[in-house]
Amino acid sequence: MIKMKSEEAEHSFIFSFVQITDTHCLEKYKKLPYSLARTFFRFGRSSFHWRDSANSFSILQNTIAYVNQKIKPNFLIHTGDLTEQGKLSDLKTTRELLAKLICPHYSLMGDNDGEAHSHSNFNRSNYLKVFGQRRYSFDCQGWHIVILSVYPDDAELNWLRRDLSENAARPIIFATHHLIVGNFALWFVEKCLRIKLFMPRAGEVLKILKNCPNVKLVLSGHCHSNFRREKDGVNFVSTAALVEVPHRFTLFRIYQNKITMTLFTAHTAKDVFNRRLFSF
């Protein structure tokens, strides 16, 4: 069960973590700085915004400073598209900024991080040169967290099956880049506007997750819009792109019998983040 943030017993949680996603960091951008990114498309409860690429690195830097000073989570997960074009220099700078976090940080590869390689050749990408791996898992306070990058192949799906099976007794959080489930608005965007939002092998991944009853939370990015859906007892949550205005990230607090979510928002790259509740 996931509940929205309230003022109750903030310090009684087991652990907390932050999700950021879709920073699309890009050094060479010729537009004027601090241009406001406005909503350009809205469908139902989903809205899509222009990205503030001119300030992509400063947005990430300001977010990291805020997380360090105000939130101090147990760890941070970046759910992909760290960079806009997968360039080696952009990936290295992004890694240097993430290294300024005072908590452990975990990232995964998004489609934009693959440079010009097709998904069948992602093993040659700059992302692996800088961040080293596409899939892995770790533990925190009795919970198991699984990280799987974009476009998983057969070997990675077999690894996922084994990893979940070996940790089936623990509550599990699964993080990836593309959506695995969605709603009508997201389906409409993919089918009618031909914007790929869903993982190509989403059905296979969903079946694997369903075979592990202790999967509690599935995180994703990519769709650049806040989204939450409960399906078969699992909560699927996607956080909006940090690079777009309003700049947003999510704080999760894990309690004994629930998970709470708090959305943090800044309206320009220079603003301080304001705490807001999710309003799906």
Short mmCIF file of C-alpha atoms in Angstrom, two decimals:
data_model
loop_
_atom_site.label_atom_id
_atom_site.label_comp_id
_atom_site.label_asym_id
_atom_site.label_seq_id
_atom_site.Cartn_x
_atom_site.Cartn_y
_atom_site.Cartn_z
CA MET A 1 0.00 0.00 0.00
CA ILE A 2 1.31 3.44 -0.91
CA LYS A 3 -0.01 6.50 0.88
CA MET A 4 0.47 10.17 0.22
CA LYS A 5 2.71 12.12 2.54
CA SER A 6 1.19 13.40 5.80
CA GLU A 7 2.59 15.05 8.89
CA GLU A 8 2.61 11.82 10.85
CA ALA A 9 5.70 10.32 12.53
CA GLU A 10 8.22 11.45 9.94
CA HIS A 11 11.07 9.76 11.78
CA SER A 12 9.46 6.35 12.23
CA PHE A 13 10.27 5.13 8.72
CA ILE A 14 12.71 2.28 8.09
CA PHE A 15 14.63 4.13 5.38
CA SER A 16 14.12 6.77 2.71
CA PHE A 17 15.37 7.30 -0.82
CA VAL A 18 15.07 9.84 -3.61
CA GLN A 19 14.23 9.12 -7.23
CA ILE A 20 15.41 11.52 -9.92
CA THR A 21 15.12 10.81 -13.62
CA ASP A 22 15.62 12.18 -17.12
CA THR A 23 18.18 14.88 -16.37
CA HIS A 24 19.19 14.88 -20.08
CA CYS A 25 22.46 16.65 -19.28
CA LEU A 26 23.96 18.40 -22.29
CA GLU A 27 26.97 20.72 -22.23
CA LYS A 28 26.69 22.28 -25.68
CA TYR A 29 23.37 24.06 -25.96
CA LYS A 30 23.01 27.39 -27.76
CA LYS A 31 19.72 28.76 -26.46
CA LEU A 32 19.50 31.51 -23.86
CA PRO A 33 19.93 30.37 -20.23
CA TYR A 34 16.99 30.13 -17.82
CA SER A 35 14.35 30.01 -20.54
CA LEU A 36 11.04 28.89 -19.09
CA ALA A 37 9.85 25.49 -20.27
CA ARG A 38 6.08 25.60 -20.59
CA THR A 39 3.55 22.81 -20.88
CA PHE A 40 3.13 22.04 -24.56
CA PHE A 41 0.81 19.04 -24.35
CA ARG A 42 -1.70 17.87 -21.78
CA PHE A 43 -3.90 14.77 -21.96
CA GLY A 44 -6.03 13.78 -18.98
CA ARG A 45 -3.84 13.98 -15.90
CA SER A 46 -0.61 13.70 -17.87
CA SER A 47 1.28 16.83 -18.96
CA PHE A 48 4.42 17.13 -21.05
CA HIS A 49 6.85 20.05 -20.96
CA TRP A 50 9.69 21.58 -22.92
CA ARG A 51 13.05 20.59 -21.44
CA ASP A 52 15.35 23.28 -20.05
CA SER A 53 18.48 21.89 -21.70
CA ALA A 54 20.41 25.14 -21.33
CA ASN A 55 20.48 24.60 -17.56
CA SER A 56 20.60 20.81 -17.40
CA PHE A 57 23.82 20.58 -15.40
CA SER A 58 22.95 23.41 -13.01
CA ILE A 59 19.52 21.85 -12.38
CA LEU A 60 21.18 18.58 -11.39
CA GLN A 61 23.78 20.39 -9.29
CA ASN A 62 21.12 22.40 -7.43
CA THR A 63 19.06 19.26 -6.85
CA ILE A 64 22.03 17.39 -5.40
CA ALA A 65 22.81 20.29 -3.07
CA TYR A 66 19.20 20.38 -1.88
CA VAL A 67 19.07 16.62 -1.32
CA ASN A 68 22.31 16.78 0.68
CA GLN A 69 21.23 19.70 2.84
CA LYS A 70 17.51 19.16 3.36
CA ILE A 71 16.61 15.51 2.81
CA LYS A 72 19.63 13.30 3.56
CA PRO A 73 18.10 10.05 2.27
CA ASN A 74 19.66 6.62 2.63
CA PHE A 75 20.31 6.54 -1.11
CA LEU A 76 19.31 8.07 -4.46
CA ILE A 77 18.24 6.29 -7.66
CA HIS A 78 18.52 7.89 -11.10
CA THR A 79 16.18 6.01 -13.44
CA GLY A 80 17.89 6.83 -16.71
CA ASP A 81 18.50 9.35 -19.47
CA LEU A 82 21.25 10.93 -17.43
CA THR A 83 22.38 12.69 -20.61
CA GLU A 84 20.76 13.90 -23.80
CA GLN A 85 23.12 12.27 -26.31
CA GLY A 86 25.25 9.77 -24.37
CA LYS A 87 28.44 11.76 -25.01
CA LEU A 88 31.44 10.67 -22.98
CA SER A 89 32.14 14.17 -21.62
CA ASP A 90 28.52 14.69 -20.55
CA LEU A 91 28.41 11.30 -18.83
CA LYS A 92 31.65 12.02 -16.97
CA THR A 93 30.42 15.41 -15.79
CA THR A 94 27.13 13.86 -14.66
CA ARG A 95 29.02 11.21 -12.72
CA GLU A 96 31.15 13.91 -11.06
CA LEU A 97 28.03 15.77 -9.96
CA LEU A 98 26.38 12.61 -8.61
CA ALA A 99 29.57 11.87 -6.67
CA LYS A 100 28.88 15.02 -4.63
CA LEU A 101 25.92 13.28 -2.98
CA ILE A 102 26.58 12.42 0.66
CA CYS A 103 24.48 9.26 0.25
CA PRO A 104 25.07 6.28 -2.06
CA HIS A 105 23.67 6.77 -5.56
CA TYR A 106 22.57 4.21 -8.14
CA SER A 107 21.89 4.88 -11.79
CA LEU A 108 20.67 2.93 -14.78
CA MET A 109 21.00 3.42 -18.51
CA GLY A 110 18.22 5.18 -20.42
CA ASP A 111 17.69 5.14 -24.17
CA ASN A 112 19.33 8.57 -24.59
CA ASP A 113 22.41 7.34 -22.73
CA GLY A 114 23.05 4.82 -25.50
CA GLU A 115 24.68 7.41 -27.76
CA ALA A 116 24.21 6.43 -31.41
CA HIS A 117 24.25 2.68 -30.75
CA SER A 118 21.23 0.54 -31.43
CA HIS A 119 19.94 -1.32 -28.40
CA SER A 120 21.59 -4.49 -29.70
CA ASN A 121 25.01 -2.79 -29.37
CA PHE A 122 24.60 -0.96 -26.07
CA ASN A 123 27.54 -2.92 -24.65
CA ARG A 124 29.75 -0.59 -26.70
CA SER A 125 28.21 2.59 -25.30
CA ASN A 126 29.94 5.36 -23.38
CA TYR A 127 27.56 4.76 -20.49
CA LEU A 128 29.23 1.45 -19.67
CA LYS A 129 32.66 3.08 -19.90
CA VAL A 130 31.65 5.61 -17.26
CA PHE A 131 29.13 3.81 -15.02
CA GLY A 132 30.24 0.24 -15.59
CA GLN A 133 27.13 -1.93 -15.58
CA ARG A 134 23.57 -2.15 -16.88
CA ARG A 135 22.01 -4.29 -14.16
CA TYR A 136 22.70 -5.02 -10.52
CA SER A 137 20.99 -5.20 -7.14
CA PHE A 138 21.66 -4.16 -3.56
CA ASP A 139 20.06 -4.31 -0.11
CA CYS A 140 18.93 -1.70 2.39
CA GLN A 141 17.44 -2.40 5.82
CA GLY A 142 16.11 -5.81 4.82
CA TRP A 143 14.74 -4.63 1.47
CA HIS A 144 16.12 -5.74 -1.90
CA ILE A 145 16.48 -3.16 -4.69
CA VAL A 146 16.90 -4.28 -8.31
CA ILE A 147 18.26 -2.05 -11.09
CA LEU A 148 17.69 -2.95 -14.77
CA SER A 149 18.68 -0.69 -17.67
CA VAL A 150 16.89 0.04 -20.91
CA TYR A 151 16.24 -2.67 -23.56
CA PRO A 152 17.05 -5.80 -21.50
CA ASP A 153 18.18 -8.81 -23.51
CA ASP A 154 17.57 -12.50 -22.81
CA ALA A 155 20.59 -12.79 -20.52
CA GLU A 156 19.46 -9.81 -18.45
CA LEU A 157 15.92 -11.13 -18.12
CA ASN A 158 17.31 -14.49 -16.99
CA TRP A 159 19.44 -12.64 -14.45
CA LEU A 160 16.31 -10.80 -13.26
CA ARG A 161 14.47 -14.09 -12.75
CA ARG A 162 17.36 -15.51 -10.73
CA ASP A 163 17.86 -12.39 -8.65
CA LEU A 164 14.18 -12.12 -7.73
CA SER A 165 13.98 -15.84 -6.97
CA GLU A 166 17.03 -15.71 -4.70
CA ASN A 167 15.57 -12.76 -2.78
CA ALA A 168 11.89 -13.73 -2.87
CA ALA A 169 11.53 -13.62 0.92
CA ARG A 170 12.41 -9.91 1.08
CA PRO A 171 10.29 -6.92 0.07
CA ILE A 172 11.56 -5.74 -3.31
CA ILE A 173 11.83 -2.45 -5.20
CA PHE A 174 12.45 -2.67 -8.95
CA ALA A 175 13.78 0.28 -10.97
CA THR A 176 14.02 0.62 -14.75
CA HIS A 177 13.73 3.36 -17.37
CA HIS A 178 10.76 2.72 -19.69
CA LEU A 179 7.21 2.25 -18.46
CA ILE A 180 6.03 -1.29 -17.84
CA VAL A 181 2.38 -0.39 -17.32
CA GLY A 182 0.54 2.83 -18.11
CA ASN A 183 -2.85 4.46 -18.50
CA PHE A 184 -4.95 5.50 -21.49
CA ALA A 185 -3.22 8.88 -21.87
CA LEU A 186 0.22 7.27 -22.05
CA TRP A 187 -1.05 4.55 -24.38
CA PHE A 188 -2.57 7.27 -26.62
CA VAL A 189 0.75 9.14 -26.79
CA GLU A 190 2.59 5.99 -27.85
CA LYS A 191 0.04 4.66 -30.33
CA CYS A 192 -1.19 7.88 -31.91
CA LEU A 193 1.79 10.22 -31.58
CA ARG A 194 4.32 7.41 -32.14
CA ILE A 195 6.37 8.35 -29.08
CA LYS A 196 7.82 5.19 -27.56
CA LEU A 197 7.02 5.18 -23.84
CA PHE A 198 6.76 1.50 -22.94
CA MET A 199 9.54 -1.05 -22.54
CA PRO A 200 9.64 -3.23 -25.70
CA ARG A 201 9.58 -6.39 -23.55
CA ALA A 202 7.26 -4.98 -20.91
CA GLY A 203 4.97 -8.02 -20.98
CA GLU A 204 7.83 -10.39 -20.21
CA VAL A 205 9.15 -8.20 -17.40
CA LEU A 206 5.67 -7.82 -15.93
CA LYS A 207 5.23 -11.60 -15.93
CA ILE A 208 8.57 -12.02 -14.14
CA LEU A 209 7.58 -9.46 -11.52
CA LYS A 210 4.17 -11.09 -10.99
CA ASN A 211 5.91 -14.37 -10.18
CA CYS A 212 7.53 -12.67 -7.20
CA PRO A 213 4.75 -11.65 -4.76
CA ASN A 214 7.10 -9.54 -2.63
CA VAL A 215 7.68 -6.91 -5.33
CA LYS A 216 6.17 -3.82 -3.69
CA LEU A 217 7.23 -0.91 -5.87
CA VAL A 218 8.29 -0.44 -9.51
CA LEU A 219 10.01 2.82 -10.49
CA SER A 220 10.48 4.25 -13.96
CA GLY A 221 11.10 7.50 -15.82
CA HIS A 222 11.12 8.20 -19.57
CA CYS A 223 7.53 9.43 -19.95
CA HIS A 224 8.49 12.84 -18.44
CA SER A 225 5.24 12.95 -16.48
CA ASN A 226 4.17 11.89 -12.99
CA PHE A 227 2.27 8.64 -13.06
CA ARG A 228 1.13 6.08 -10.50
CA ARG A 229 -0.91 2.92 -10.92
CA GLU A 230 -1.55 -0.07 -8.72
CA LYS A 231 -1.73 -3.38 -10.61
CA ASP A 232 -1.89 -6.85 -9.07
CA GLY A 233 -0.86 -5.46 -5.70
CA VAL A 234 2.24 -3.70 -7.08
CA ASN A 235 2.60 0.09 -7.20
CA PHE A 236 4.08 1.42 -10.45
CA VAL A 237 5.43 4.96 -10.12
CA SER A 238 7.04 7.20 -12.72
CA THR A 239 8.51 10.58 -11.81
CA ALA A 240 8.56 13.55 -14.20
CA ALA A 241 11.80 14.65 -15.88
CA LEU A 242 14.06 16.74 -13.67
CA VAL A 243 15.24 18.74 -16.70
CA GLU A 244 11.75 20.07 -17.44
CA VAL A 245 9.93 22.93 -15.74
CA PRO A 246 8.68 22.47 -13.13
CA HIS A 247 11.77 20.52 -12.04
CA ARG A 248 10.62 17.57 -9.94
CA PHE A 249 11.91 14.63 -7.96
CA THR A 250 10.29 12.22 -5.52
CA LEU A 251 11.13 11.24 -1.94
CA PHE A 252 9.99 7.78 -0.85
CA ARG A 253 9.78 6.75 2.80
CA ILE A 254 9.55 3.07 3.60
CA TYR A 255 7.57 2.15 6.71
CA GLN A 256 6.74 -1.23 8.17
CA ASN A 257 3.38 -1.50 6.39
CA LYS A 258 3.31 1.34 3.86
CA ILE A 259 5.29 3.59 1.54
CA THR A 260 4.78 7.35 1.38
CA MET A 261 5.72 9.63 -1.50
CA THR A 262 6.49 13.34 -1.50
CA LEU A 263 6.99 15.35 -4.69
CA PHE A 264 9.51 18.21 -4.64
CA THR A 265 9.14 20.99 -7.21
CA ALA A 266 11.15 24.02 -8.39
CA HIS A 267 9.72 26.34 -11.03
CA THR A 268 13.01 27.56 -12.51
CA ALA A 269 16.58 26.31 -12.46
CA LYS A 270 17.41 28.99 -9.86
CA ASP A 271 14.52 28.25 -7.48
CA VAL A 272 14.70 26.40 -4.18
CA PHE A 273 12.60 23.25 -4.16
CA ASN A 274 9.19 23.36 -2.51
CA ARG A 275 7.67 20.27 -0.97
CA ARG A 276 4.35 19.21 -2.47
CA LEU A 277 2.15 16.19 -2.26
CA PHE A 278 1.48 13.98 -5.25
CA SER A 279 -1.85 14.83 -6.86
CA PHE A 280 -2.62 12.03 -9.29
#
